[in-house]
Amino acid sequence: MKIASWNVNSVRSRLEHVTNWLQQNPVDVLCLQETKVVDADFPRSDLEALGYHTYIYGQKSYNGVALLSQKPLEQVTTGFAGILPDIEPEWDEQKRIITGVIDGVRILNLYVPNGSEVDSEKYKYKLGWLNWLHKYLKTLLQTTPDICMCGDFNIALEDKDIHENVSSIKNHIMSSDAERQALNQLLALGFADAFRKFTEKGGHYSWWDYRTMSFSRNRGWRIDHHYLTPELYKKAVSCAIDLEPRKLVKPSDHAPVIVEF
DNA sequence: ATGGCATCTAACAGATGA
């Protein structure tokens, strides 16, 4: 089974890239982030025409996640409230979580808040959001032991996941100590990085800033991840970043990442 | 130190992203 994750930075702006990519890369499930569209305007029919079932959780202008699956998904849930029904509704005002089950595997598609700048209000929101995600995962693991947690985490866990021209990594958004600690606490529940099962070296990135020709200079960050529970991690046979869509005209600033298990 | 670039909104500048 192949599961891909791709922050498309607007599914409507990227529709042609997404449909072309799916035709060339017929994955079982594609997890999209930053769809930036309300559900009524999601380009559902274009994707269904390729044989994909669509499960969407969007909002106006910002955020938004979706699952595209060749086979129908079971037990689809959205938001924190899908698993934590008592959570305050404000934590789901930003649409960042959608999940579904395929062949007994829970696919968890996340768009973690960006955080803006260290110590900003958005940064505190990011850390609070990750704290709720910890509770969410603990609950989910009680009923679903096999989880593929993927998406745009907006966190680079190790220095080698960041290009060498970033100064003060420890105080930078996406690599600060508190962000890494929060992510490590999630992983301590029993998740491992699929990419690192196959690739030890740094220099592999999934996001490059649009500005300053970052992509052509490979000044990027690896912030899009597939984290697997133990049985899935054992079964994983590959995990790779596809650079091709990032080379196109008007690309997303993220590249898709694909895991196979 | 700043802004670079891209997307969205009922905009023509500002918020957001990372």
JSON list of N, CA and C in Angstrom, two decimals, chain A residues 196-261:
[
{"chain": "A", "resi": 196, "resn": "ARG", "atom": "N", "xyz": [13.51, 7.89, 7.71]},
{"chain": "A", "resi": 196, "resn": "ARG", "atom": "CA", "xyz": [14.82, 7.58, 8.31]},
{"chain": "A", "resi": 196, "resn": "ARG", "atom": "C", "xyz": [15.09, 6.08, 8.39]},
{"chain": "A", "resi": 197, "resn": "LYS", "atom": "N", "xyz": [14.10, 5.25, 8.08]},
{"chain": "A", "resi": 197, "resn": "LYS", "atom": "CA", "xyz": [14.39, 3.81, 7.98]},
{"chain": "A", "resi": 197, "resn": "LYS", "atom": "C", "xyz": [15.28, 3.53, 6.77]},
{"chain": "A", "resi": 198, "resn": "PHE", "atom": "N", "xyz": [15.21, 4.41, 5.76]},
{"chain": "A", "resi": 198, "resn": "PHE", "atom": "CA", "xyz": [15.89, 4.14, 4.50]},
{"chain": "A", "resi": 198, "resn": "PHE", "atom": "C", "xyz": [17.01, 5.13, 4.17]},
{"chain": "A", "resi": 199, "resn": "THR", "atom": "N", "xyz": [16.98, 6.28, 4.80]},
{"chain": "A", "resi": 199, "resn": "THR", "atom": "CA", "xyz": [17.93, 7.34, 4.45]},
{"chain": "A", "resi": 199, "resn": "THR", "atom": "C", "xyz": [18.50, 7.95, 5.71]},
{"chain": "A", "resi": 200, "resn": "GLU", "atom": "N", "xyz": [19.82, 7.83, 5.87]},
{"chain": "A", "resi": 200, "resn": "GLU", "atom": "CA", "xyz": [20.45, 8.35, 7.08]},
{"chain": "A", "resi": 200, "resn": "GLU", "atom": "C", "xyz": [20.93, 9.78, 6.90]},
{"chain": "A", "resi": 201, "resn": "LYS", "atom": "N", "xyz": [21.38, 10.10, 5.70]},
{"chain": "A", "resi": 201, "resn": "LYS", "atom": "CA", "xyz": [22.03, 11.40, 5.48]},
{"chain": "A", "resi": 201, "resn": "LYS", "atom": "C", "xyz": [21.05, 12.56, 5.45]},
{"chain": "A", "resi": 202, "resn": "GLY", "atom": "N", "xyz": [21.59, 13.75, 5.71]},
{"chain": "A", "resi": 202, "resn": "GLY", "atom": "CA", "xyz": [20.82, 14.98, 5.59]},
{"chain": "A", "resi": 202, "resn": "GLY", "atom": "C", "xyz": [20.78, 15.45, 4.14]},
{"chain": "A", "resi": 203, "resn": "GLY", "atom": "N", "xyz": [20.30, 16.66, 3.94]},
{"chain": "A", "resi": 203, "resn": "GLY", "atom": "CA", "xyz": [20.25, 17.21, 2.59]},
{"chain": "A", "resi": 203, "resn": "GLY", "atom": "C", "xyz": [19.00, 16.83, 1.82]},
{"chain": "A", "resi": 204, "resn": "HIS", "atom": "N", "xyz": [18.07, 16.14, 2.47]},
{"chain": "A", "resi": 204, "resn": "HIS", "atom": "CA", "xyz": [16.80, 15.77, 1.82]},
{"chain": "A", "resi": 204, "resn": "HIS", "atom": "C", "xyz": [15.69, 16.60, 2.44]},
{"chain": "A", "resi": 205, "resn": "TYR", "atom": "N", "xyz": [15.00, 17.35, 1.59]},
{"chain": "A", "resi": 205, "resn": "TYR", "atom": "CA", "xyz": [14.01, 18.31, 2.08]},
{"chain": "A", "resi": 205, "resn": "TYR", "atom": "C", "xyz": [12.66, 18.10, 1.39]},
{"chain": "A", "resi": 206, "resn": "SER", "atom": "N", "xyz": [11.62, 18.62, 2.04]},
{"chain": "A", "resi": 206, "resn": "SER", "atom": "CA", "xyz": [10.28, 18.52, 1.46]},
{"chain": "A", "resi": 206, "resn": "SER", "atom": "C", "xyz": [9.64, 19.88, 1.25]},
{"chain": "A", "resi": 207, "resn": "TRP", "atom": "N", "xyz": [10.27, 20.93, 1.76]},
{"chain": "A", "resi": 207, "resn": "TRP", "atom": "CA", "xyz": [9.75, 22.29, 1.57]},
{"chain": "A", "resi": 207, "resn": "TRP", "atom": "C", "xyz": [10.91, 23.25, 1.29]},
{"chain": "A", "resi": 208, "resn": "TRP", "atom": "N", "xyz": [10.68, 24.14, 0.30]},
{"chain": "A", "resi": 208, "resn": "TRP", "atom": "CA", "xyz": [11.65, 25.16, -0.05]},
{"chain": "A", "resi": 208, "resn": "TRP", "atom": "C", "xyz": [10.91, 26.47, -0.20]},
{"chain": "A", "resi": 209, "resn": "ASP", "atom": "N", "xyz": [11.41, 27.50, 0.44]},
{"chain": "A", "resi": 209, "resn": "ASP", "atom": "CA", "xyz": [10.81, 28.83, 0.37]},
{"chain": "A", "resi": 209, "resn": "ASP", "atom": "C", "xyz": [10.72, 29.27, -1.10]},
{"chain": "A", "resi": 210, "resn": "TYR", "atom": "N", "xyz": [9.59, 29.90, -1.44]},
{"chain": "A", "resi": 210, "resn": "TYR", "atom": "CA", "xyz": [9.45, 30.42, -2.81]},
{"chain": "A", "resi": 210, "resn": "TYR", "atom": "C", "xyz": [10.50, 31.48, -3.13]},
{"chain": "A", "resi": 211, "resn": "ARG", "atom": "N", "xyz": [10.97, 32.14, -2.09]},
{"chain": "A", "resi": 211, "resn": "ARG", "atom": "CA", "xyz": [11.83, 33.29, -2.32]},
{"chain": "A", "resi": 211, "resn": "ARG", "atom": "C", "xyz": [13.30, 32.87, -2.46]},
{"chain": "A", "resi": 212, "resn": "THR", "atom": "N", "xyz": [14.07, 33.75, -3.02]},
{"chain": "A", "resi": 212, "resn": "THR", "atom": "CA", "xyz": [15.54, 33.61, -3.11]},
{"chain": "A", "resi": 212, "resn": "THR", "atom": "C", "xyz": [15.99, 32.30, -3.79]},
{"chain": "A", "resi": 213, "resn": "MET", "atom": "N", "xyz": [15.18, 31.82, -4.70]},
{"chain": "A", "resi": 213, "resn": "MET", "atom": "CA", "xyz": [15.55, 30.62, -5.48]},
{"chain": "A", "resi": 213, "resn": "MET", "atom": "C", "xyz": [15.98, 29.46, -4.58]},
{"chain": "A", "resi": 214, "resn": "SER", "atom": "N", "xyz": [15.26, 29.26, -3.52]},
{"chain": "A", "resi": 214, "resn": "SER", "atom": "CA", "xyz": [15.65, 28.24, -2.54]},
{"chain": "A", "resi": 214, "resn": "SER", "atom": "C", "xyz": [15.71, 26.84, -3.14]},
{"chain": "A", "resi": 215, "resn": "PHE", "atom": "N", "xyz": [14.78, 26.55, -4.03]},
{"chain": "A", "resi": 215, "resn": "PHE", "atom": "CA", "xyz": [14.74, 25.17, -4.55]},
{"chain": "A", "resi": 215, "resn": "PHE", "atom": "C", "xyz": [15.95, 24.87, -5.43]},
{"chain": "A", "resi": 216, "resn": "SER", "atom": "N", "xyz": [16.25, 25.78, -6.34]},
{"chain": "A", "resi": 216, "resn": "SER", "atom": "CA", "xyz": [17.38, 25.51, -7.24]},
{"chain": "A", "resi": 216, "resn": "SER", "atom": "C", "xyz": [18.70, 25.44, -6.47]},
{"chain": "A", "resi": 217, "resn": "ARG", "atom": "N", "xyz": [18.74, 26.08, -5.29]},
{"chain": "A", "resi": 217, "resn": "ARG", "atom": "CA", "xyz": [19.94, 26.00, -4.46]},
{"chain": "A", "resi": 217, "resn": "ARG", "atom": "C", "xyz": [19.84, 24.92, -3.40]},
{"chain": "A", "resi": 218, "resn": "ASN", "atom": "N", "xyz": [18.71, 24.21, -3.41]},
{"chain": "A", "resi": 218, "resn": "ASN", "atom": "CA", "xyz": [18.40, 23.16, -2.42]},
{"chain": "A", "resi": 218, "resn": "ASN", "atom": "C", "xyz": [18.53, 23.67, -0.99]},
{"chain": "A", "resi": 219, "resn": "ARG", "atom": "N", "xyz": [18.01, 24.86, -0.78]},
{"chain": "A", "resi": 219, "resn": "ARG", "atom": "CA", "xyz": [17.95, 25.40, 0.58]},
{"chain": "A", "resi": 219, "resn": "ARG", "atom": "C", "xyz": [16.56, 25.11, 1.13]},
{"chain": "A", "resi": 220, "resn": "GLY", "atom": "N", "xyz": [16.40, 23.92, 1.69]},
{"chain": "A", "resi": 220, "resn": "GLY", "atom": "CA", "xyz": [15.07, 23.49, 2.11]},
{"chain": "A", "resi": 220, "resn": "GLY", "atom": "C", "xyz": [15.02, 22.97, 3.53]},
{"chain": "A", "resi": 221, "resn": "TRP", "atom": "N", "xyz": [13.86, 22.50, 3.87]},
{"chain": "A", "resi": 221, "resn": "TRP", "atom": "CA", "xyz": [13.61, 21.90, 5.19]},
{"chain": "A", "resi": 221, "resn": "TRP", "atom": "C", "xyz": [12.84, 20.60, 4.99]},
{"chain": "A", "resi": 222, "resn": "ARG", "atom": "N", "xyz": [13.10, 19.60, 5.80]},
{"chain": "A", "resi": 222, "resn": "ARG", "atom": "CA", "xyz": [12.27, 18.38, 5.77]},
{"chain": "A", "resi": 222, "resn": "ARG", "atom": "C", "xyz": [11.27, 18.47, 6.91]},
{"chain": "A", "resi": 223, "resn": "ILE", "atom": "N", "xyz": [10.06, 18.88, 6.53]},
{"chain": "A", "resi": 223, "resn": "ILE", "atom": "CA", "xyz": [9.02, 19.11, 7.54]},
{"chain": "A", "resi": 223, "resn": "ILE", "atom": "C", "xyz": [7.75, 18.31, 7.28]},
{"chain": "A", "resi": 224, "resn": "ASP", "atom": "N", "xyz": [7.74, 17.55, 6.18]},
{"chain": "A", "resi": 224, "resn": "ASP", "atom": "CA", "xyz": [6.59, 16.70, 5.86]},
{"chain": "A", "resi": 224, "resn": "ASP", "atom": "C", "xyz": [6.99, 15.25, 6.13]},
{"chain": "A", "resi": 225, "resn": "HIS", "atom": "N", "xyz": [6.22, 14.58, 6.97]},
{"chain": "A", "resi": 225, "resn": "HIS", "atom": "CA", "xyz": [6.67, 13.31, 7.51]},
{"chain": "A", "resi": 225, "resn": "HIS", "atom": "C", "xyz": [5.60, 12.22, 7.46]},
{"chain": "A", "resi": 226, "resn": "HIS", "atom": "N", "xyz": [6.10, 10.98, 7.48]},
{"chain": "A", "resi": 226, "resn": "HIS", "atom": "CA", "xyz": [5.25, 9.81, 7.71]},
{"chain": "A", "resi": 226, "resn": "HIS", "atom": "C", "xyz": [5.76, 9.12, 8.97]},
{"chain": "A", "resi": 227, "resn": "TYR", "atom": "N", "xyz": [4.97, 9.14, 10.02]},
{"chain": "A", "resi": 227, "resn": "TYR", "atom": "CA", "xyz": [5.35, 8.47, 11.26]},
{"chain": "A", "resi": 227, "resn": "TYR", "atom": "C", "xyz": [4.47, 7.23, 11.43]},
{"chain": "A", "resi": 228, "resn": "LEU", "atom": "N", "xyz": [5.14, 6.09, 11.66]},
{"chain": "A", "resi": 228, "resn": "LEU", "atom": "CA", "xyz": [4.45, 4.79, 11.65]},
{"chain": "A", "resi": 228, "resn": "LEU", "atom": "C", "xyz": [4.54, 4.10, 13.00]},
{"chain": "A", "resi": 229, "resn": "THR", "atom": "N", "xyz": [3.47, 3.42, 13.36]},
{"chain": "A", "resi": 229, "resn": "THR", "atom": "CA", "xyz": [3.50, 2.56, 14.55]},
{"chain": "A", "resi": 229, "resn": "THR", "atom": "C", "xyz": [4.32, 1.30, 14.23]},
{"chain": "A", "resi": 230, "resn": "PRO", "atom": "N", "xyz": [4.75, 0.55, 15.24]},
{"chain": "A", "resi": 230, "resn": "PRO", "atom": "CA", "xyz": [5.81, -0.46, 15.05]},
{"chain": "A", "resi": 230, "resn": "PRO", "atom": "C", "xyz": [5.55, -1.50, 13.96]},
{"chain": "A", "resi": 231, "resn": "GLU", "atom": "N", "xyz": [4.36, -2.07, 13.90]},
{"chain": "A", "resi": 231, "resn": "GLU", "atom": "CA", "xyz": [4.12, -3.12, 12.90]},
{"chain": "A", "resi": 231, "resn": "GLU", "atom": "C", "xyz": [4.22, -2.56, 11.49]},
{"chain": "A", "resi": 232, "resn": "LEU", "atom": "N", "xyz": [3.69, -1.36, 11.28]},
{"chain": "A", "resi": 232, "resn": "LEU", "atom": "CA", "xyz": [3.77, -0.73, 9.96]},
{"chain": "A", "resi": 232, "resn": "LEU", "atom": "C", "xyz": [5.21, -0.36, 9.63]},
{"chain": "A", "resi": 233, "resn": "TYR", "atom": "N", "xyz": [5.92, 0.12, 10.62]},
{"chain": "A", "resi": 233, "resn": "TYR", "atom": "CA", "xyz": [7.33, 0.49, 10.40]},
{"chain": "A", "resi": 233, "resn": "TYR", "atom": "C", "xyz": [8.13, -0.72, 9.93]},
{"chain": "A", "resi": 234, "resn": "LYS", "atom": "N", "xyz": [7.86, -1.85, 10.55]},
{"chain": "A", "resi": 234, "resn": "LYS", "atom": "CA", "xyz": [8.55, -3.09, 10.13]},
{"chain": "A", "resi": 234, "resn": "LYS", "atom": "C", "xyz": [8.22, -3.43, 8.69]},
{"chain": "A", "resi": 235, "resn": "LYS", "atom": "N", "xyz": [6.98, -3.19, 8.30]},
{"chain": "A", "resi": 235, "resn": "LYS", "atom": "CA", "xyz": [6.54, -3.55, 6.94]},
{"chain": "A", "resi": 235, "resn": "LYS", "atom": "C", "xyz": [6.95, -2.54, 5.88]},
{"chain": "A", "resi": 236, "resn": "ALA", "atom": "N", "xyz": [7.40, -1.36, 6.29]},
{"chain": "A", "resi": 236, "resn": "ALA", "atom": "CA", "xyz": [7.72, -0.32, 5.31]},
{"chain": "A", "resi": 236, "resn": "ALA", "atom": "C", "xyz": [8.85, -0.77, 4.39]},
{"chain": "A", "resi": 237, "resn": "VAL", "atom": "N", "xyz": [8.66, -0.57, 3.09]},
{"chain": "A", "resi": 237, "resn": "VAL", "atom": "CA", "xyz": [9.68, -0.96, 2.11]},
{"chain": "A", "resi": 237, "resn": "VAL", "atom": "C", "xyz": [10.31, 0.23, 1.40]},
{"chain": "A", "resi": 238, "resn": "SER", "atom": "N", "xyz": [9.69, 1.40, 1.50]},
{"chain": "A", "resi": 238, "resn": "SER", "atom": "CA", "xyz": [10.32, 2.60, 0.94]},
{"chain": "A", "resi": 238, "resn": "SER", "atom": "C", "xyz": [9.64, 3.84, 1.49]},
{"chain": "A", "resi": 239, "resn": "CYS", "atom": "N", "xyz": [10.38, 4.94, 1.46]},
{"chain": "A", "resi": 239, "resn": "CYS", "atom": "CA", "xyz": [9.81, 6.25, 1.79]},
{"chain": "A", "resi": 239, "resn": "CYS", "atom": "C", "xyz": [10.66, 7.27, 1.05]},
{"chain": "A", "resi": 240, "resn": "ALA", "atom": "N", "xyz": [10.03, 8.05, 0.19]},
{"chain": "A", "resi": 240, "resn": "ALA", "atom": "CA", "xyz": [10.80, 8.93, -0.69]},
{"chain": "A", "resi": 240, "resn": "ALA", "atom": "C", "xyz": [10.07, 10.24, -0.94]},
{"chain": "A", "resi": 241, "resn": "ILE", "atom": "N", "xyz": [10.87, 11.27, -1.20]},
{"chain": "A", "resi": 241, "resn": "ILE", "atom": "CA", "xyz": [10.35, 12.59, -1.57]},
{"chain": "A", "resi": 241, "resn": "ILE", "atom": "C", "xyz": [10.42, 12.71, -3.08]},
{"chain": "A", "resi": 242, "resn": "ASP", "atom": "N", "xyz": [9.31, 13.09, -3.71]},
{"chain": "A", "resi": 242, "resn": "ASP", "atom": "CA", "xyz": [9.29, 13.26, -5.17]},
{"chain": "A", "resi": 242, "resn": "ASP", "atom": "C", "xyz": [9.53, 14.72, -5.51]},
{"chain": "A", "resi": 243, "resn": "LEU", "atom": "N", "xyz": [10.71, 15.01, -6.03]},
{"chain": "A", "resi": 243, "resn": "LEU", "atom": "CA", "xyz": [11.08, 16.40, -6.32]},
{"chain": "A", "resi": 243, "resn": "LEU", "atom": "C", "xyz": [10.44, 16.95, -7.59]},
{"chain": "A", "resi": 244, "resn": "GLU", "atom": "N", "xyz": [9.93, 16.06, -8.43]},
{"chain": "A", "resi": 244, "resn": "GLU", "atom": "CA", "xyz": [9.48, 16.50, -9.77]},
{"chain": "A", "resi": 244, "resn": "GLU", "atom": "C", "xyz": [8.42, 17.60, -9.73]},
{"chain": "A", "resi": 245, "resn": "PRO", "atom": "N", "xyz": [7.35, 17.47, -8.92]},
{"chain": "A", "resi": 245, "resn": "PRO", "atom": "CA", "xyz": [6.33, 18.53, -8.96]},
{"chain": "A", "resi": 245, "resn": "PRO", "atom": "C", "xyz": [6.86, 19.89, -8.52]},
{"chain": "A", "resi": 246, "resn": "ARG", "atom": "N", "xyz": [7.92, 19.89, -7.72]},
{"chain": "A", "resi": 246, "resn": "ARG", "atom": "CA", "xyz": [8.48, 21.17, -7.24]},
{"chain": "A", "resi": 246, "resn": "ARG", "atom": "C", "xyz": [9.21, 21.91, -8.36]},
{"chain": "A", "resi": 247, "resn": "LYS", "atom": "N", "xyz": [9.52, 21.18, -9.45]},
{"chain": "A", "resi": 247, "resn": "LYS", "atom": "CA", "xyz": [10.25, 21.78, -10.58]},
{"chain": "A", "resi": 247, "resn": "LYS", "atom": "C", "xyz": [9.32, 22.44, -11.59]},
{"chain": "A", "resi": 248, "resn": "LEU", "atom": "N", "xyz": [8.03, 22.22, -11.46]},
{"chain": "A", "resi": 248, "resn": "LEU", "atom": "CA", "xyz": [7.07, 22.71, -12.45]},
{"chain": "A", "resi": 248, "resn": "LEU", "atom": "C", "xyz": [6.86, 24.21, -12.31]},
{"chain": "A", "resi": 249, "resn": "VAL", "atom": "N", "xyz": [6.22, 24.79, -13.31]},
{"chain": "A", "resi": 249, "resn": "VAL", "atom": "CA", "xyz": [5.82, 26.20, -13.25]},
{"chain": "A", "resi": 249, "resn": "VAL", "atom": "C", "xyz": [4.69, 26.34, -12.23]},
{"chain": "A", "resi": 250, "resn": "LYS", "atom": "N", "xyz": [4.75, 27.38, -11.40]},
{"chain": "A", "resi": 250, "resn": "LYS", "atom": "CA", "xyz": [3.78, 27.62, -10.34]},
{"chain": "A", "resi": 250, "resn": "LYS", "atom": "C", "xyz": [3.56, 26.38, -9.47]},
{"chain": "A", "resi": 251, "resn": "PRO", "atom": "N", "xyz": [4.62, 25.93, -8.83]},
{"chain": "A", "resi": 251, "resn": "PRO", "atom": "CA", "xyz": [4.50, 24.72, -7.99]},
{"chain": "A", "resi": 251, "resn": "PRO", "atom": "C", "xyz": [3.99, 25.07, -6.60]},
{"chain": "A", "resi": 252, "resn": "SER", "atom": "N", "xyz": [3.56, 24.04, -5.88]},
{"chain": "A", "resi": 252, "resn": "SER", "atom": "CA", "xyz": [3.46, 24.19, -4.42]},
{"chain": "A", "resi": 252, "resn": "SER", "atom": "C", "xyz": [4.86, 24.38, -3.88]},
{"chain": "A", "resi": 253, "resn": "ASP", "atom": "N", "xyz": [4.98, 25.00, -2.71]},
{"chain": "A", "resi": 253, "resn": "ASP", "atom": "CA", "xyz": [6.33, 25.10, -2.12]},
{"chain": "A", "resi": 253, "resn": "ASP", "atom": "C", "xyz": [6.75, 23.80, -1.43]},
{"chain": "A", "resi": 254, "resn": "HIS", "atom": "N", "xyz": [5.83, 22.84, -1.31]},
{"chain": "A", "resi": 254, "resn": "HIS", "atom": "CA", "xyz": [6.15, 21.52, -0.75]},
{"chain": "A", "resi": 254, "resn": "HIS", "atom": "C", "xyz": [6.19, 20.46, -1.86]},
{"chain": "A", "resi": 255, "resn": "ALA", "atom": "N", "xyz": [6.97, 19.41, -1.63]},
{"chain": "A", "resi": 255, "resn": "ALA", "atom": "CA", "xyz": [6.98, 18.25, -2.51]},
{"chain": "A", "resi": 255, "resn": "ALA", "atom": "C", "xyz": [6.22, 17.11, -1.85]},
{"chain": "A", "resi": 256, "resn": "PRO", "atom": "N", "xyz": [5.63, 16.22, -2.66]},
{"chain": "A", "resi": 256, "resn": "PRO", "atom": "CA", "xyz": [4.97, 15.05, -2.06]},
{"chain": "A", "resi": 256, "resn": "PRO", "atom": "C", "xyz": [5.98, 14.05, -1.49]},
{"chain": "A", "resi": 257, "resn": "VAL", "atom": "N", "xyz": [5.57, 13.38, -0.43]},
{"chain": "A", "resi": 257, "resn": "VAL", "atom": "CA", "xyz": [6.36, 12.32, 0.19]},
{"chain": "A", "resi": 257, "resn": "VAL", "atom": "C", "xyz": [5.52, 11.05, 0.16]},
{"chain": "A", "resi": 258, "resn": "ILE", "atom": "N", "xyz": [6.15, 9.94, -0.24]},
{"chain": "A", "resi": 258, "resn": "ILE", "atom": "CA", "xyz": [5.40, 8.70, -0.43]},
{"chain": "A", "resi": 258, "resn": "ILE", "atom": "C", "xyz": [6.02, 7.59, 0.40]},
{"chain": "A", "resi": 259, "resn": "VAL", "atom": "N", "xyz": [5.20, 6.90, 1.17]},
{"chain": "A", "resi": 259, "resn": "VAL", "atom": "CA", "xyz": [5.65, 5.72, 1.91]},
{"chain": "A", "resi": 259, "resn": "VAL", "atom": "C", "xyz": [4.94, 4.50, 1.34]},
{"chain": "A", "resi": 260, "resn": "GLU", "atom": "N", "xyz": [5.66, 3.38, 1.32]},
{"chain": "A", "resi": 260, "resn": "GLU", "atom": "CA", "xyz": [5.05, 2.12, 0.89]},
{"chain": "A", "resi": 260, "resn": "GLU", "atom": "C", "xyz": [5.26, 1.08, 1.97]},
{"chain": "A", "resi": 261, "resn": "PHE", "atom": "N", "xyz": [4.21, 0.40, 2.35]},
{"chain": "A", "resi": 261, "resn": "PHE", "atom": "CA", "xyz": [4.34, -0.71, 3.32]},
{"chain": "A", "resi": 261, "resn": "PHE", "atom": "C", "xyz": [3.40, -1.83, 2.96]}
]
